[in-house]
PDB file of C-alpha atoms in Angstrom:
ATOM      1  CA  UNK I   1      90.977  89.499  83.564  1.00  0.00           C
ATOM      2  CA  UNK I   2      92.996  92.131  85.031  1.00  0.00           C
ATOM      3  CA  UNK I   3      91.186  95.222  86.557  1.00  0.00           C
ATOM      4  CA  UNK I   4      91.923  98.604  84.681  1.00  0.00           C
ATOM      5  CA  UNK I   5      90.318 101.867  84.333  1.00  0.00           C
ATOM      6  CA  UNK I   6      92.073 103.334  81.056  1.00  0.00           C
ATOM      7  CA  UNK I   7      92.870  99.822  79.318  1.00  0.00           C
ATOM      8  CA  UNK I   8      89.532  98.084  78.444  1.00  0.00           C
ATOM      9  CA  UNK I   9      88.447  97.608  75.279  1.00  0.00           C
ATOM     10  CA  UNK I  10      85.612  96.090  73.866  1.00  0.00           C
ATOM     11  CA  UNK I  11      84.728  94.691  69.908  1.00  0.00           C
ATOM     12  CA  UNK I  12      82.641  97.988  69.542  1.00  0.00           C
ATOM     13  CA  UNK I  13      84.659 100.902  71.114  1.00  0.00           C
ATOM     14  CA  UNK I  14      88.866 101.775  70.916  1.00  0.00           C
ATOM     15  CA  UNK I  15      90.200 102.649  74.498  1.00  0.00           C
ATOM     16  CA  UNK I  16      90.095 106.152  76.435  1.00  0.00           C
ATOM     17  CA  UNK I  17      94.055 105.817  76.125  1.00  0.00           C
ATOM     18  CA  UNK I  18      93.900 104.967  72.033  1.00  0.00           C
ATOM     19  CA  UNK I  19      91.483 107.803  71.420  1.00  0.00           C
ATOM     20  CA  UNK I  20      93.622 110.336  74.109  1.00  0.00           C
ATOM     21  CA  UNK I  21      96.446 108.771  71.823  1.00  0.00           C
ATOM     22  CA  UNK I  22      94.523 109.591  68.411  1.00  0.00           C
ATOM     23  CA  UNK I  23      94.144 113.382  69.540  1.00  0.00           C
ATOM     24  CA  UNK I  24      97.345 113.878  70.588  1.00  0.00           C
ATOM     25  CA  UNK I  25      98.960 112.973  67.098  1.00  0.00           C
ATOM     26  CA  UNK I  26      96.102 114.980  65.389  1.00  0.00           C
ATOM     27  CA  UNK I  27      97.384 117.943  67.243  1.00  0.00           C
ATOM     28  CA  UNK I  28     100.792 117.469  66.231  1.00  0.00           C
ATOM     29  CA  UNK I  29     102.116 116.128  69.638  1.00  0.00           C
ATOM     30  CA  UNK I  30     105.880 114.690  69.408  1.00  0.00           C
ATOM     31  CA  UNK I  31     106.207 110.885  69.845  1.00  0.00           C
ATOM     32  CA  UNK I  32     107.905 111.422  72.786  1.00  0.00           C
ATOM     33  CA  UNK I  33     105.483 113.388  74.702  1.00  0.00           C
ATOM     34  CA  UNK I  34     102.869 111.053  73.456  1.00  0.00           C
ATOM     35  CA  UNK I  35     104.834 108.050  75.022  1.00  0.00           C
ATOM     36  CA  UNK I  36     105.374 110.210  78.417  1.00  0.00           C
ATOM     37  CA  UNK I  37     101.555 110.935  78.690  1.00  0.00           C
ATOM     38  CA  UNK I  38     100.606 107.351  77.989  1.00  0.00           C
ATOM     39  CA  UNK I  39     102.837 106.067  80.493  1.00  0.00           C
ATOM     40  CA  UNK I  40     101.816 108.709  82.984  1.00  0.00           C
ATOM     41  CA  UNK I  41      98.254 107.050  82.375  1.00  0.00           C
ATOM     42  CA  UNK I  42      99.407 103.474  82.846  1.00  0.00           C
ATOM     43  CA  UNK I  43     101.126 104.405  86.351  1.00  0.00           C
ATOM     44  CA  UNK I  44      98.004 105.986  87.148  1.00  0.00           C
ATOM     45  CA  UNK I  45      96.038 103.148  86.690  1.00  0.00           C
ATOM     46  CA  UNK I  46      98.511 101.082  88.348  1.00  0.00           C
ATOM     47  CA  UNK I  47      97.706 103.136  91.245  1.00  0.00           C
ATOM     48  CA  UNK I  48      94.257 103.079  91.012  1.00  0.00           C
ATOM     49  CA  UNK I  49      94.295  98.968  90.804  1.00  0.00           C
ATOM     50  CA  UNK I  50      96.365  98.978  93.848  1.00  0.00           C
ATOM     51  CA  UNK I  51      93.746 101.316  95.803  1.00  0.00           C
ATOM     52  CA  UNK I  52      90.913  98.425  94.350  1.00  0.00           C
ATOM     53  CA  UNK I  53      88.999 101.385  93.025  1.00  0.00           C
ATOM     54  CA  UNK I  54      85.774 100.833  91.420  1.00  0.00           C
ATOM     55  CA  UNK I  55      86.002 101.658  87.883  1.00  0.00           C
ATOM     56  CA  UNK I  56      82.082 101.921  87.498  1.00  0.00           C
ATOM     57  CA  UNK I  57      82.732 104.746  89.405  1.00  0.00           C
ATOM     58  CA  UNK I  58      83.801 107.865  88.713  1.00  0.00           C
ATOM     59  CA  UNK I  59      86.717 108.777  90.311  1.00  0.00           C
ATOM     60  CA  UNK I  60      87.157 111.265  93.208  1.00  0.00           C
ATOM     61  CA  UNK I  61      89.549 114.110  94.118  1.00  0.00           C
ATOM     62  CA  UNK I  62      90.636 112.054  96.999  1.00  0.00           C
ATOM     63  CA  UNK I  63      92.750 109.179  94.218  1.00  0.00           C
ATOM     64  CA  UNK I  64      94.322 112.264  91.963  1.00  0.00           C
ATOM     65  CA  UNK I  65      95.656 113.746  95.226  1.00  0.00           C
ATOM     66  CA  UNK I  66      96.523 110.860  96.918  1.00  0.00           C
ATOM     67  CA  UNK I  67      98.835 109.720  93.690  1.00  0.00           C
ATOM     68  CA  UNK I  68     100.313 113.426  93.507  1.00  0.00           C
ATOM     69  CA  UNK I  69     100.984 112.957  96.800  1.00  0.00           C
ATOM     70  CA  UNK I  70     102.770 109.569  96.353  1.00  0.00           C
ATOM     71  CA  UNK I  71     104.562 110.850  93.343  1.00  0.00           C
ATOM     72  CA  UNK I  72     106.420 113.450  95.504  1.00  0.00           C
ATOM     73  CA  UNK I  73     107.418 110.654  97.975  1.00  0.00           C
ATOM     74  CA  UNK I  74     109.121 109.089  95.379  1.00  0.00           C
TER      75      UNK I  74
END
């Protein structure tokens, strides 16, 4: 199984991203900005997979600035 921090989902619980995904139409969020956040969370993950990043642990200051910080590279 591939590793993911935002993606797992088990038989008894919907996924961080679903519910994030739930709220955001509840507060009347366009689809579009709904699709750009989601993505934004799947590159972030992506990142964090590539770091090997535990996900049973909760994540530091040091991963959100490192990505920022690889986002303006690019």
């Amino acid at each position: 199984m591939d590793r993911c921090f935002f993606f797992e989902v088990n038989e008894l619980e919907i996924s961080v991203v679903e519910q994030f995904k739930k709220w955001l139409m509840e507060d009347g969020r366009a689809d579009s900005t709904i699709q750009s956040y989601i993505n934004d969370l799947q590159k972030f993950n992506g990142y964090l997979v590539e770091r090997d990043a535990d996900p049973e642990v909760l994540l530091s200051r040091f991963y959100f600035t490192g990505y920022l910080k690889q986002l303006q590279k690019d």
